[in-house]
Amino acid sequence: QGSLLYLDALGAAFPGALTHRGTAVLHWSPGCPRAPAGWPLPTLYCTPPAAAVLPSRAAALRLQLLFALRQRALRVLEAGLAAELHDALLTLRAEWPRLAQELELGRLSPQPGLPEELREELQALLSPAVARAAEIRDQCAHGFEGIALRLWPRLEVVVVRTMYGTERLYCDCLRQADCRGLPFYCPFYQAAGALLGVNLWPAEPVPRFVLCPDWAFCEFLPCLASKEPQTVLLDELWEGREYGLVVTAQPGEYRCRTGEVLKVTGFHKQCPVVEPVRRESQTLSVRGESIPEEQFCQSLCRTLSLWPGARLIDYVCVESSLLGDSSGPCAPHYEVFLELQGLRDLSEVQRYKLDQCLQEDFPIYKSFRFKGSIGPLRLHLVRPRSFTRLREALGCPMPMPRVLREEQLLQLIQGAVIS
């Protein structure tokens, strides 16, 4: 059902999207060679399934990019996460001469994370493409603004499985640069490993999803309830209200709170239509102040507007409790790690701007800061592509966590600090 609804909506909005071998997949799925949407449709794809299952995320995305570059008549770029497309196009920026050479010769170079047996298997699918390699060199030599449409002039749409929440950060970055001029379509809503809804409106810029009965058993906890909330079912939802999502994906599985909050925006043939609002697991709180992921991101973006020339590439936060003794004798506080473009260092005055914006946007946080119960926020800049390596260290394809809870990931990002 889900695949048919998706293909029908996609084909209606973008008539060439279902062309034979007209879709390139950029998605890392170790141990599970399927398309990001969750089903195998081999006739649509020009990228080999074997590339997706490599243990190395970087090697998988690079291989898929190489096979996508071969196909000039591409109609759809499909990614599991916006961050995967973002990182694949970063690889294009860094390695386009070598990628063009491999296409020209029809040979795969040995690389870390690519077993020799698989390299030979995939190389058999290649043949020399001299003219295409020359075109790629010419387009990349002219810069990367709008590079997607210049490399694939028949491209119609970018399909991304997850582009809500702070994954929009990568979508916005792509829209402004590499994928300028292309529409983005997020076809599915998934949570706790279950497919829950489908987006029937590909042309709309903000994704919204019809929750489909029978795909999983869903319950909903009303937000801001005056007393202990009781779960309600699909037919008891009210338009305009927000609900926490509780899912039992299949018979016999545990019932769990997903940490996702949805807002009901309307109904489609009596089925609720929802927008994901926030991930409760990504809330910052060292004294019970609870700063949601989305609102923190808005404060951070407002701060960036006060730093002339700075553009946000990525960020992550840590609560000082995870730092242990390394944070020193101080009140609980946040530490924020940023990757920026256009600025190599920040003055102390500039660093304080983020703490100041948070105080202006969150009165409870300001109250704790005034009393000294929460210490000043500490801000660190990290070297380029640090977050690409952090996503590799996550070990599986998942939306970027905005609040780190694991010491191993914290140590990795601390090791990338340059200022």
Steps between C-alpha positions, in 0.01 A plus 500: 500500500768750602710448189198529269381822662851646478554403135156630402561837667854526362399409144206742502711796615816416302409304183857393417585381850417135433729469199694171473831538690426869544544507881828505692498391864740660748435303816713295736318189625761256638367145490172598331526566122171684455398839373446771764125470459519143623433281198711374205410651161799399287371630168491859629856519631832556326703447819598139591344364822835352608644849547253584777596215733869582547609532864643844423247780453749718313590221256133414439398859420804554277426190295136593458602851395735357237224288343262796514753714314506246214129556436459840331124445444429466873149612604502446880761525774378288792659499847407343829604811692565853381840471672592209268440707188683791664805283577501335157511843334780603738689200364435627148650838592808338652560215254356596163835467309545144626134409442520631143818300440334179622208557263734579213698178549205285610698393807435515873799613703579307820373693799457451877182315589462333157591126504700388197247233398216750495715754317557251218129410494393864470773584252350245262194728481710792376626581153711797387291818472740756353242759392313485830823539698591807293155651568537442876844666501365800309197549729692454826773740385230770478406465868228317687211745507210306349733211415223236519303645209817567302620140534152351455303747282187279493480469880147568627497448878703410806329231711609488865353258755560731798508877456299621799635627831857624487566281193363811327839656570654279230207552263533878532874476435441286188221725370723805530798347321546157337128423437383851423185503289387147591189406703540269802250226581483309829267203428471319833469547872676227701558454873626214717577301186141514378355665190211712628399752237541619142532846348251533214604856409848484337489857372446660842818635668407393856436124531179379662391140531177303493509254790385169359307248711630141509864587425573496874296542816532864608388677813534868583573686823348852502765764570436769762225294663376648830511161673670165449442441127335188366583373154250558219462324165498618137130581496528714816758753376418871478624735229755754624609298806834335574544140610784277615520181294475151650557207261457124501650418160398134466309243707716376785730803502536733797288811522733803515501877510695612196595843636341658190240777525251547216261783419168420330462743207181357348336186365507311170196276452463474880868406550700754706765706319798584721826694507789383721573779749793391718697212650465502880818294534696794357390750765772684694450504875754526782260649760159400362483802267428283187611684186358313196722409206315715247493810722870467583574482128299819443696682773825376346400621154406839645843516661667424167330802347704706750829350373563663157618253238425186702296210360398204713606160363414286804478496878453279803445567872617330817375536855790550742405191702642285217835680520570390856810651662623642168244783525670631815345633821207694358121505494317269257506645150479425128793453265434556130721379215464684167632455150489836324582628155633852462646536853814336638476636853261679733568769757374458856236766427378302199494176699289659771234601242356147493457493878342844478254391228401194704427724801285727283310206347456289818407690819548188717856461371560871568371459857738210569790693346422804716498288816821322399329160497605458136845609387584687179478306177834396349540505124762313295583505129598172330696431183325441163329161443511415872127428494539269200733289714259525793216362283727212398565427869126473571520157335157505332294735282308722740416871529782701651464519880513861615570408863782247543443241774797268434856560621654340191326750269587786734870407490492489122358851466725636777799373305393714202491833689718774343379801698 
